[in-house]
């Protein structure tokens, strides 16, 4: 950022983020809604993400060490009051797709020693692989544990010749020693934004979506532009009375939108829909 | 100079020799120190093409619009290399140059039904996305600047070259130096705007 740029945007740089109506006059603020009541835990989103974003399949051994590279993973929880017979009860599992929450006040961004992770103007938490030196501080500071580190040079192993032909040319193949994370399929967003700009309009609702949302068989994932009041995502956020700049949402019987670890004041961009049953927590 | 310092000097020079042998210097193309037209390092290498295509005749003397052949530049991320039938579309009908050696070569490829294996001159790293469409739409269509100037921001004055050579650095600092300039929004206003300053706009 040049000095002239800094002076020009001084007023926006000096305020605490996020603030109310931060994206009101902006064109884009990408956000997501995940309906946990329709999620069946089928892992289609994970598979789609692997295909779209050139994620290497690390194999059983590395998976066991916790080195899997799934940008979106299905977390499984067993209900508290379910009867636990044996190790895996037949029913009662709850699923929660966990991906980068694209926090507005992201804990990962402030700790990067080399400025490899930034906040983009459209509300994404970006990761630039070229700048990353692999300190892994961001991952340590992420409360959601959705940043993944390339411990090994995976590409040769994951896509032996001729499998490299299946790689998505719009996404970098990451090499050893860099951190990576969900990008909200930024390659699709950029393309849609460019197309819309050429045609002199804003990206329409439903024109662009992430790979996970596209693959979801029960349409549990909704993706869209929160800055556009008429988009599906913005309407759900409004209906569930979730506000981007709040760190505590209204808890009513018939509301079911919540964000994970809101009280940490990370201000995530993803709303999960499930009735909050434990009001004490 | 003490003996100890001398020993250290010898070691240092040895280290430097070894170091230079192992680590290849990072050069973006061209010879070290050779400068592009705008003062950045370094000039692109000379790329030998299968046919020495005279850009100077086509774009320079004839004044053909760059986008007549590089037709995707205005509607896609890549500008595209013209297909052989694009060349033949005109050259079939131009009798006067038919026995020039370069045109003979062209017809050879046509008869063999082979695409001409053009080599890439302006090659960006794989982690960068560059969009021709946005730049052309902004500067050529909206601001109505001459095409030679608009393409020339990044490609130099190709209309004065035969086969193209990279004369601009195409490095990040070079891109940003233009993105930070205040560009007029269109011809009739004084309102300015900058290019995007967001990592993910170009880095993928």
Short mmCIF file of C-alpha atoms in Angstrom, two decimals:
data_model
loop_
_atom_site.label_atom_id
_atom_site.label_comp_id
_atom_site.label_asym_id
_atom_site.label_seq_id
_atom_site.Cartn_x
_atom_site.Cartn_y
_atom_site.Cartn_z
CA UNK A 1 0.00 0.00 0.00
CA UNK A 2 1.48 3.26 -1.07
CA UNK A 3 1.51 6.37 1.05
CA UNK A 4 -1.06 8.12 -1.12
CA UNK A 5 -3.30 5.09 -0.83
CA UNK A 6 -2.86 5.07 2.91
CA UNK A 7 -3.81 8.73 3.23
CA UNK A 8 -6.75 8.33 0.89
CA UNK A 9 -8.21 5.43 2.84
CA UNK A 10 -7.20 6.66 6.28
CA UNK A 11 -10.73 6.93 7.58
CA UNK A 12 -11.53 3.33 6.77
CA UNK A 13 -8.26 2.02 8.13
CA UNK A 14 -8.58 3.70 11.51
CA UNK A 15 -11.89 2.17 12.58
CA UNK A 16 -12.49 -0.99 14.48
CA UNK A 17 -13.68 -3.82 12.28
CA UNK A 18 -16.30 -4.94 11.71
CA UNK A 19 -18.54 -1.98 12.18
CA UNK A 20 -22.22 -1.69 11.55
CA UNK A 21 -23.16 -1.39 7.90
CA UNK A 22 -19.53 -1.92 6.91
CA UNK A 23 -20.55 -3.47 3.63
CA UNK A 24 -23.63 -1.37 3.05
CA UNK A 25 -22.18 0.68 0.21
CA UNK A 26 -19.81 -2.01 -0.96
CA UNK A 27 -20.54 -4.28 -3.85
CA UNK A 28 -19.61 -7.57 -2.27
CA UNK A 29 -19.41 -9.34 1.03
CA UNK A 30 -19.33 -13.06 0.50
CA UNK A 31 -21.11 -15.10 3.13
CA UNK A 32 -22.56 -18.51 3.67
CA UNK A 33 -25.39 -20.27 5.46
CA UNK A 34 -25.18 -23.93 6.38
CA UNK A 35 -28.38 -25.60 7.46
CA UNK A 36 -27.43 -28.33 9.91
CA UNK A 37 -30.95 -29.72 9.91
CA UNK A 38 -30.67 -30.70 6.26
CA UNK A 39 -27.02 -31.77 6.35
CA UNK A 40 -26.82 -35.54 6.18
CA UNK A 41 -23.08 -35.77 6.63
CA UNK A 42 -22.58 -37.37 3.23
CA UNK A 43 -19.19 -35.71 2.57
CA UNK A 44 -20.09 -34.64 -0.97
CA UNK A 45 -18.91 -31.12 -0.15
CA UNK A 46 -15.51 -32.43 0.93
CA UNK A 47 -15.16 -34.44 -2.26
CA UNK A 48 -16.16 -31.47 -4.38
CA UNK A 49 -13.64 -29.31 -2.60
CA UNK A 50 -10.86 -31.83 -3.23
CA UNK A 51 -11.66 -31.77 -6.93
CA UNK A 52 -12.08 -28.02 -7.25
CA UNK A 53 -9.16 -26.80 -5.20
CA UNK A 54 -6.43 -29.31 -6.07
CA UNK A 55 -6.32 -30.80 -2.60
CA UNK A 56 -3.95 -33.75 -2.36
CA UNK A 57 -5.21 -37.02 -0.91
CA UNK A 58 -2.57 -37.68 1.71
CA UNK A 59 -3.30 -41.32 2.48
CA UNK A 60 -4.14 -43.22 5.63
CA UNK A 61 -0.81 -42.79 7.37
CA UNK A 62 -0.68 -39.01 7.17
CA UNK A 63 -4.39 -38.72 7.82
CA UNK A 64 -3.81 -40.56 11.07
CA UNK A 65 -1.21 -38.00 12.01
CA UNK A 66 -3.73 -35.24 11.43
CA UNK A 67 -2.09 -33.99 8.27
CA UNK A 68 -5.10 -34.29 5.98
CA UNK A 69 -5.66 -31.30 3.73
CA UNK A 70 -9.47 -31.16 3.68
CA UNK A 71 -10.43 -27.50 3.51
CA UNK A 72 -13.96 -28.51 4.43
CA UNK A 73 -14.45 -31.38 6.82
CA UNK A 74 -17.49 -32.97 8.36
CA UNK A 75 -17.29 -32.95 12.12
CA UNK A 76 -19.38 -35.57 13.85
CA UNK A 77 -20.87 -35.18 17.27
CA UNK A 78 -22.89 -37.58 19.31
CA UNK A 79 -25.87 -36.15 21.14
CA UNK A 80 -25.41 -35.79 24.86
CA UNK A 81 -28.51 -37.68 25.90
CA UNK A 82 -28.19 -40.47 23.37
CA UNK A 83 -27.69 -43.90 24.80
CA UNK A 84 -24.18 -44.97 23.96
CA UNK A 85 -24.23 -48.65 23.24
CA UNK A 86 -20.89 -49.83 22.05
CA UNK A 87 -18.41 -47.45 20.50
CA UNK A 88 -20.56 -46.21 17.62
CA UNK A 89 -24.28 -45.97 18.34
CA UNK A 90 -26.57 -46.49 15.40
CA UNK A 91 -28.15 -43.10 15.43
CA UNK A 92 -27.97 -39.73 17.03
CA UNK A 93 -24.97 -38.35 15.21
CA UNK A 94 -24.90 -34.65 14.46
CA UNK A 95 -22.91 -33.35 11.55
CA UNK A 96 -21.24 -30.04 11.17
CA UNK A 97 -19.33 -29.07 8.02
CA UNK A 98 -16.38 -27.06 9.24
CA UNK A 99 -14.53 -24.77 6.86
CA UNK A 100 -12.77 -21.45 7.10
CA UNK A 101 -15.27 -19.04 8.63
CA UNK A 102 -13.78 -16.06 6.77
CA UNK A 103 -13.84 -14.07 10.01
CA UNK A 104 -14.18 -10.33 9.82
CA UNK A 105 -11.74 -9.92 12.69
CA UNK A 106 -9.64 -12.94 11.87
CA UNK A 107 -7.20 -14.09 14.54
CA UNK A 108 -4.97 -15.60 11.87
CA UNK A 109 -4.44 -12.35 10.01
CA UNK A 110 -2.92 -10.36 12.83
CA UNK A 111 -0.26 -12.89 13.75
CA UNK A 112 1.26 -13.59 10.34
CA UNK A 113 4.86 -12.39 10.51
CA UNK A 114 5.15 -11.86 6.76
CA UNK A 115 1.70 -10.53 5.85
CA UNK A 116 0.75 -13.59 3.85
CA UNK A 117 -2.82 -13.52 5.03
CA UNK A 118 -5.02 -10.51 4.48
CA UNK A 119 -8.56 -9.32 4.44
CA UNK A 120 -9.84 -8.63 0.97
CA UNK A 121 -12.26 -5.78 0.23
CA UNK A 122 -15.04 -8.29 -0.40
CA UNK A 123 -14.71 -9.78 3.06
CA UNK A 124 -12.58 -12.83 2.43
CA UNK A 125 -9.63 -13.92 4.47
CA UNK A 126 -6.99 -14.40 1.81
CA UNK A 127 -3.89 -16.54 1.90
CA UNK A 128 -1.03 -15.79 -0.47
CA UNK A 129 1.12 -18.88 -0.85
CA UNK A 130 4.11 -17.04 -2.26
CA UNK A 131 4.48 -14.91 0.81
CA UNK A 132 3.95 -17.71 3.30
CA UNK A 133 7.13 -18.85 5.05
CA UNK A 134 5.44 -21.60 7.01
CA UNK A 135 5.63 -20.27 10.55
CA UNK A 136 2.22 -21.91 11.22
CA UNK A 137 1.38 -19.17 13.71
CA UNK A 138 -1.92 -18.53 11.93
CA UNK A 139 -2.96 -22.14 12.36
CA UNK A 140 -2.11 -22.01 16.05
CA UNK A 141 -4.21 -18.90 16.44
CA UNK A 142 -7.22 -20.17 14.50
CA UNK A 143 -9.98 -21.19 16.89
CA UNK A 144 -11.67 -23.29 14.21
CA UNK A 145 -8.53 -25.22 13.19
CA UNK A 146 -9.26 -24.86 9.51
CA UNK A 147 -5.81 -23.95 8.27
CA UNK A 148 -3.81 -26.76 6.79
CA UNK A 149 -0.08 -26.97 6.47
CA UNK A 150 1.79 -28.73 3.68
CA UNK A 151 4.12 -30.91 5.70
CA UNK A 152 5.32 -32.75 2.62
CA UNK A 153 5.67 -32.21 -1.07
CA UNK A 154 2.34 -33.83 -1.86
CA UNK A 155 1.77 -33.14 -5.57
CA UNK A 156 4.03 -35.86 -7.01
CA UNK A 157 2.56 -38.42 -4.66
CA UNK A 158 -1.07 -37.35 -4.94
CA UNK A 159 -1.18 -36.93 -8.71
CA UNK A 160 1.34 -39.25 -10.36
CA UNK A 161 1.53 -38.90 -14.13
CA UNK A 162 -0.93 -38.62 -15.89
CA UNK A 163 -3.21 -37.68 -12.99
CA UNK A 164 -1.86 -34.14 -12.94
CA UNK A 165 -4.14 -33.58 -15.92
CA UNK A 166 -7.11 -33.49 -13.56
CA UNK A 167 -5.80 -30.44 -11.70
CA UNK A 168 -7.79 -27.24 -11.83
CA UNK A 169 -5.67 -24.73 -13.77
CA UNK A 170 -7.25 -21.81 -11.93
CA UNK A 171 -5.88 -22.92 -8.58
CA UNK A 172 -2.23 -23.07 -7.56
CA UNK A 173 -0.79 -26.45 -6.69
CA UNK A 174 0.75 -25.72 -3.31
CA UNK A 175 4.16 -27.01 -2.44
CA UNK A 176 5.79 -28.04 0.79
CA UNK A 177 6.03 -25.53 3.61
CA UNK A 178 3.05 -23.29 3.00
CA UNK A 179 -0.22 -22.89 4.81
CA UNK A 180 -3.49 -23.18 2.94
CA UNK A 181 -7.17 -22.83 3.68
CA UNK A 182 -10.64 -22.53 2.23
CA UNK A 183 -10.87 -19.63 -0.21
CA UNK A 184 -14.64 -19.62 -0.77
CA UNK A 185 -13.60 -20.77 -4.28
CA UNK A 186 -12.08 -17.38 -5.02
CA UNK A 187 -11.27 -18.42 -8.59
CA UNK A 188 -14.99 -18.66 -9.30
CA UNK A 189 -15.73 -15.41 -7.52
CA UNK A 190 -13.06 -13.53 -9.44
CA UNK A 191 -14.30 -14.84 -12.74
CA UNK A 192 -17.90 -13.92 -11.94
CA UNK A 193 -16.89 -10.49 -10.72
CA UNK A 194 -14.85 -9.83 -13.86
CA UNK A 195 -17.71 -10.89 -16.10
CA UNK A 196 -20.17 -8.74 -14.18
CA UNK A 197 -17.84 -5.75 -14.31
CA UNK A 198 -17.48 -5.99 -18.03
CA UNK A 199 -21.24 -6.01 -18.34
CA UNK A 200 -21.47 -3.11 -15.90
CA UNK A 201 -23.50 -4.76 -13.18
CA UNK A 202 -23.14 -6.55 -9.87
CA UNK A 203 -22.86 -10.33 -9.64
CA UNK A 204 -26.42 -11.62 -9.48
CA UNK A 205 -27.60 -13.88 -6.71
CA UNK A 206 -27.05 -17.51 -7.63
CA UNK A 207 -24.71 -16.65 -10.48
CA UNK A 208 -21.70 -17.92 -8.60
CA UNK A 209 -21.45 -20.51 -5.90
CA UNK A 210 -18.76 -22.50 -4.18
CA UNK A 211 -17.95 -26.09 -5.07
CA UNK A 212 -19.26 -27.39 -1.75
CA UNK A 213 -22.57 -25.58 -2.10
CA UNK A 214 -22.89 -26.77 -5.67
CA UNK A 215 -22.29 -30.39 -4.73
CA UNK A 216 -24.53 -30.51 -1.68
CA UNK A 217 -27.36 -32.96 -2.48
CA UNK A 218 -29.70 -31.52 0.14
CA UNK A 219 -28.84 -27.87 -0.58
CA UNK A 220 -27.78 -27.40 3.00
CA UNK A 221 -25.17 -24.84 1.96
CA UNK A 222 -26.24 -21.47 0.62
CA UNK A 223 -23.63 -19.09 -0.67
CA UNK A 224 -24.06 -15.51 -1.72
CA UNK A 225 -23.45 -11.85 -1.41
CA UNK A 226 -24.38 -10.34 1.93
CA UNK A 227 -23.99 -6.80 0.64
CA UNK A 228 -26.92 -7.41 -1.66
CA UNK A 229 -30.08 -7.21 0.49
CA UNK A 230 -32.10 -9.31 -1.89
CA UNK A 231 -29.73 -12.26 -2.03
CA UNK A 232 -30.78 -15.54 -0.48
CA UNK A 233 -27.99 -15.40 2.06
CA UNK A 234 -28.82 -11.87 3.19
CA UNK A 235 -32.46 -12.80 3.56
CA UNK A 236 -31.66 -15.82 5.71
CA UNK A 237 -29.30 -13.75 7.86
CA UNK A 238 -32.04 -11.17 8.32
CA UNK A 239 -34.69 -13.77 9.02
CA UNK A 240 -32.53 -15.39 11.68
CA UNK A 241 -31.63 -11.95 13.03
CA UNK A 242 -27.92 -12.58 12.69
CA UNK A 243 -25.85 -9.46 12.40
CA UNK A 244 -22.30 -9.47 11.10
CA UNK A 245 -21.08 -6.86 13.56
CA UNK A 246 -22.66 -8.39 16.67
CA UNK A 247 -20.85 -10.79 18.93
CA UNK A 248 -23.99 -12.04 20.60
CA UNK A 249 -27.16 -12.91 18.74
CA UNK A 250 -30.70 -12.83 20.01
CA UNK A 251 -31.67 -16.17 21.40
CA UNK A 252 -35.30 -16.88 20.82
CA UNK A 253 -37.22 -20.11 20.65
CA UNK A 254 -37.96 -19.89 16.94
CA UNK A 255 -34.61 -18.57 15.77
CA UNK A 256 -32.02 -21.07 14.71
CA UNK A 257 -29.13 -19.11 13.26
CA UNK A 258 -25.87 -19.03 15.14
CA UNK A 259 -22.22 -18.55 14.42
CA UNK A 260 -19.51 -20.65 15.94
CA UNK A 261 -17.43 -19.14 18.76
CA UNK A 262 -19.11 -15.77 18.33
CA UNK A 263 -18.07 -14.76 21.80
CA UNK A 264 -14.43 -14.87 20.71
CA UNK A 265 -15.32 -11.86 18.56
CA UNK A 266 -13.98 -13.28 15.37
CA UNK A 267 -17.18 -12.22 13.55
CA UNK A 268 -17.41 -15.19 11.18
CA UNK A 269 -19.12 -15.00 7.80
CA UNK A 270 -20.80 -18.37 8.10
CA UNK A 271 -24.11 -18.88 9.84
CA UNK A 272 -25.09 -22.36 10.96
CA UNK A 273 -28.75 -23.08 11.23
CA UNK A 274 -29.79 -25.26 14.09
CA UNK A 275 -31.81 -24.38 17.11
CA UNK A 276 -29.52 -23.54 19.98
CA UNK A 277 -30.79 -25.84 22.67
CA UNK A 278 -28.40 -25.13 25.46
CA UNK A 279 -29.03 -21.52 26.33
CA UNK A 280 -26.63 -21.59 29.25
CA UNK A 281 -23.58 -22.32 27.12
CA UNK B 1 46.27 -7.51 8.23
CA UNK B 2 46.60 -10.31 10.70
CA UNK B 3 46.96 -13.95 9.70
CA UNK B 4 43.56 -14.69 11.16
CA UNK B 5 41.88 -12.11 8.96
CA UNK B 6 43.64 -13.48 5.92
CA UNK B 7 42.37 -16.98 6.67
CA UNK B 8 38.89 -15.60 7.10
CA UNK B 9 39.10 -13.80 3.80
CA UNK B 10 40.15 -16.98 2.03
CA UNK B 11 37.22 -18.83 3.60
CA UNK B 12 34.83 -16.09 2.67
CA UNK B 13 35.93 -16.00 -0.94
CA UNK B 14 35.69 -19.80 -1.09
CA UNK B 15 32.18 -19.63 0.32
CA UNK B 16 31.20 -17.03 -2.22
CA UNK B 17 32.54 -19.09 -5.11
CA UNK B 18 30.69 -22.20 -3.90
CA UNK B 19 27.56 -20.20 -3.24
CA UNK B 20 27.46 -18.70 -6.68
CA UNK B 21 28.01 -22.12 -8.22
CA UNK B 22 25.14 -23.73 -6.33
CA UNK B 23 22.52 -21.02 -6.16
CA UNK B 24 21.29 -19.94 -9.56
CA UNK B 25 20.62 -16.25 -9.65
CA UNK B 26 16.94 -15.46 -10.05
CA UNK B 27 16.50 -13.82 -13.42
CA UNK B 28 13.13 -13.23 -15.00
CA UNK B 29 14.49 -13.71 -18.47
CA UNK B 30 17.05 -11.93 -20.58
CA UNK B 31 20.54 -11.14 -19.45
CA UNK B 32 21.28 -9.92 -15.95
CA UNK B 33 21.17 -6.18 -15.80
CA UNK B 34 19.44 -5.76 -19.14
CA UNK B 35 16.59 -3.36 -18.66
CA UNK B 36 13.10 -3.24 -20.10
CA UNK B 37 11.84 -0.01 -21.71
CA UNK B 38 10.46 1.23 -18.43
CA UNK B 39 13.60 0.65 -16.44
CA UNK B 40 12.68 -2.60 -14.75
CA UNK B 41 14.88 -5.72 -14.86
CA UNK B 42 15.06 -7.64 -17.10
CA UNK B 43 14.39 -7.85 -20.79
CA UNK B 44 12.77 -11.08 -22.00
CA UNK B 45 14.80 -13.61 -23.95
CA UNK B 46 14.71 -13.70 -27.74
CA UNK B 47 12.20 -16.39 -28.65
CA UNK B 48 12.71 -18.16 -31.94
CA UNK B 49 9.36 -18.83 -33.59
CA UNK B 50 8.73 -21.51 -36.23
CA UNK B 51 7.87 -18.71 -38.67
CA UNK B 52 9.38 -15.30 -38.19
CA UNK B 53 6.01 -13.58 -38.05
CA UNK B 54 6.31 -9.90 -39.03
CA UNK B 55 4.14 -7.99 -36.56
CA UNK B 56 5.57 -4.81 -38.07
CA UNK B 57 3.98 -5.56 -41.45
CA UNK B 58 0.61 -6.63 -40.10
CA UNK B 59 0.04 -4.27 -37.19
CA UNK B 60 2.48 -1.56 -38.23
CA UNK B 61 2.26 -1.02 -42.00
CA UNK B 62 -1.18 -2.51 -42.58
CA UNK B 63 -2.57 -1.16 -39.31
CA UNK B 64 -4.55 -4.29 -38.55
CA UNK B 65 -6.10 -4.21 -35.09
CA UNK B 66 -4.32 -6.56 -32.65
CA UNK B 67 -7.67 -8.10 -31.81
CA UNK B 68 -8.34 -9.14 -35.37
CA UNK B 69 -5.99 -12.08 -34.75
CA UNK B 70 -5.74 -12.16 -30.95
CA UNK B 71 -9.47 -12.26 -30.87
CA UNK B 72 -10.14 -13.50 -27.34
CA UNK B 73 -8.45 -10.57 -25.62
CA UNK B 74 -11.68 -8.62 -25.39
CA UNK B 75 -13.83 -11.42 -24.02
CA UNK B 76 -11.64 -13.80 -22.09
CA UNK B 77 -8.76 -14.03 -19.69
CA UNK B 78 -6.32 -15.07 -22.42
CA UNK B 79 -5.79 -13.27 -25.70
CA UNK B 80 -5.30 -16.39 -27.77
CA UNK B 81 -2.98 -17.26 -30.61
CA UNK B 82 -4.81 -17.21 -33.95
CA UNK B 83 -5.54 -20.49 -35.60
CA UNK B 84 -3.94 -21.35 -38.90
CA UNK B 85 -7.15 -20.77 -40.83
CA UNK B 86 -7.15 -17.19 -39.60
CA UNK B 87 -3.83 -16.67 -41.42
CA UNK B 88 -5.06 -18.55 -44.47
CA UNK B 89 -8.29 -16.61 -44.60
CA UNK B 90 -6.32 -13.64 -45.89
CA UNK B 91 -3.20 -15.20 -47.33
CA UNK B 92 -5.05 -17.49 -49.74
CA UNK B 93 -6.17 -14.36 -51.51
CA UNK B 94 -2.96 -12.33 -51.38
CA UNK B 95 -1.17 -13.38 -54.55
CA UNK B 96 1.62 -10.81 -54.36
CA UNK B 97 3.41 -12.36 -51.36
CA UNK B 98 2.76 -16.00 -52.11
CA UNK B 99 6.33 -16.90 -53.02
CA UNK B 100 7.98 -15.21 -50.05
CA UNK B 101 9.77 -17.82 -47.91
CA UNK B 102 7.69 -17.18 -44.80
CA UNK B 103 4.41 -17.54 -46.64
CA UNK B 104 5.66 -20.70 -48.30
CA UNK B 105 6.29 -22.10 -44.85
CA UNK B 106 2.77 -21.11 -43.87
CA UNK B 107 1.30 -22.97 -46.81
CA UNK B 108 3.42 -26.01 -45.94
CA UNK B 109 1.82 -26.16 -42.51
CA UNK B 110 -1.60 -25.69 -44.12
CA UNK B 111 -1.07 -28.56 -46.53
CA UNK B 112 0.28 -30.82 -43.80
CA UNK B 113 -2.82 -29.89 -41.76
CA UNK B 114 -0.59 -29.03 -38.87
CA UNK B 115 -0.91 -26.22 -36.37
CA UNK B 116 2.06 -23.88 -36.21
CA UNK B 117 3.87 -24.56 -32.93
CA UNK B 118 4.14 -20.94 -31.79
CA UNK B 119 6.14 -20.40 -28.65
CA UNK B 120 4.95 -18.40 -25.68
CA UNK B 121 6.64 -15.04 -25.21
CA UNK B 122 4.73 -13.42 -22.39
CA UNK B 123 4.58 -16.19 -19.85
CA UNK B 124 3.25 -15.41 -16.39
CA UNK B 125 3.95 -17.69 -13.43
CA UNK B 126 1.31 -20.33 -12.69
CA UNK B 127 0.24 -18.68 -9.45
CA UNK B 128 -0.92 -15.50 -11.17
CA UNK B 129 -4.17 -14.89 -12.92
CA UNK B 130 -4.21 -12.08 -15.41
CA UNK B 131 -7.34 -11.06 -17.21
CA UNK B 132 -7.00 -9.54 -20.69
CA UNK B 133 -10.72 -8.85 -20.94
CA UNK B 134 -10.88 -6.40 -18.05
CA UNK B 135 -7.91 -4.39 -19.26
CA UNK B 136 -9.12 -4.23 -22.85
CA UNK B 137 -12.68 -3.41 -21.86
CA UNK B 138 -11.52 -0.64 -19.57
CA UNK B 139 -8.91 1.05 -21.70
CA UNK B 140 -9.85 0.22 -25.26
CA UNK B 141 -13.63 0.10 -25.23
CA UNK B 142 -14.51 2.45 -22.39
CA UNK B 143 -11.78 5.01 -22.77
CA UNK B 144 -11.37 4.58 -26.47
CA UNK B 145 -7.60 4.72 -26.45
CA UNK B 146 -5.72 3.46 -29.52
CA UNK B 147 -5.20 -0.29 -29.50
CA UNK B 148 -1.46 -0.01 -30.01
CA UNK B 149 -1.20 2.00 -26.83
CA UNK B 150 -3.51 -0.21 -24.78
CA UNK B 151 -1.80 -3.49 -25.68
CA UNK B 152 1.52 -1.70 -25.51
CA UNK B 153 1.24 -1.03 -21.76
CA UNK B 154 2.23 -4.62 -21.16
CA UNK B 155 3.50 -5.85 -24.51
CA UNK B 156 5.56 -2.91 -25.70
CA UNK B 157 5.28 -1.63 -29.21
CA UNK B 158 4.83 -5.00 -30.89
CA UNK B 159 3.86 -3.23 -34.11
CA UNK B 160 7.49 -2.26 -34.55
CA UNK B 161 8.88 -5.76 -33.93
CA UNK B 162 8.90 -8.79 -36.16
CA UNK B 163 8.38 -11.62 -33.69
CA UNK B 164 7.39 -10.32 -30.29
CA UNK B 165 9.85 -10.00 -27.47
CA UNK B 166 9.01 -9.24 -23.89
CA UNK B 167 10.09 -5.66 -23.22
CA UNK B 168 8.16 -5.07 -20.00
CA UNK B 169 9.08 -6.71 -16.73
CA UNK B 170 5.70 -8.37 -16.00
CA UNK B 171 6.76 -8.62 -12.37
CA UNK B 172 4.52 -7.88 -9.42
CA UNK B 173 6.13 -4.54 -8.60
CA UNK B 174 5.66 -3.52 -12.20
CA UNK B 175 1.96 -4.49 -12.20
CA UNK B 176 1.38 -2.69 -8.93
CA UNK B 177 3.17 0.44 -10.14
CA UNK B 178 0.40 0.84 -12.72
CA UNK B 179 -2.43 -0.28 -10.46
CA UNK B 180 -1.53 2.49 -8.02
CA UNK B 181 -1.74 5.21 -10.64
CA UNK B 182 -4.85 7.35 -10.72
CA UNK B 183 -6.54 6.39 -13.96
CA UNK B 184 -9.35 8.54 -15.30
CA UNK B 185 -12.65 6.69 -15.10
CA UNK B 186 -13.58 7.73 -18.62
CA UNK B 187 -12.84 10.42 -21.13
CA UNK B 188 -15.47 12.89 -19.97
CA UNK B 189 -14.78 13.00 -16.20
CA UNK B 190 -11.97 13.95 -13.90
CA UNK B 191 -12.87 11.13 -11.53
CA UNK B 192 -10.05 8.66 -11.08
CA UNK B 193 -9.78 5.12 -9.84
CA UNK B 194 -6.99 2.66 -9.19
CA UNK B 195 -6.56 -0.93 -10.19
CA UNK B 196 -7.43 -3.53 -7.57
CA UNK B 197 -5.02 -3.67 -4.69
CA UNK B 198 -6.17 -7.01 -3.35
CA UNK B 199 -3.87 -10.06 -3.25
CA UNK B 200 -6.50 -12.50 -4.42
CA UNK B 201 -7.40 -10.47 -7.47
CA UNK B 202 -4.22 -11.68 -9.15
CA UNK B 203 -2.81 -14.43 -6.94
CA UNK B 204 -4.62 -17.70 -7.08
#
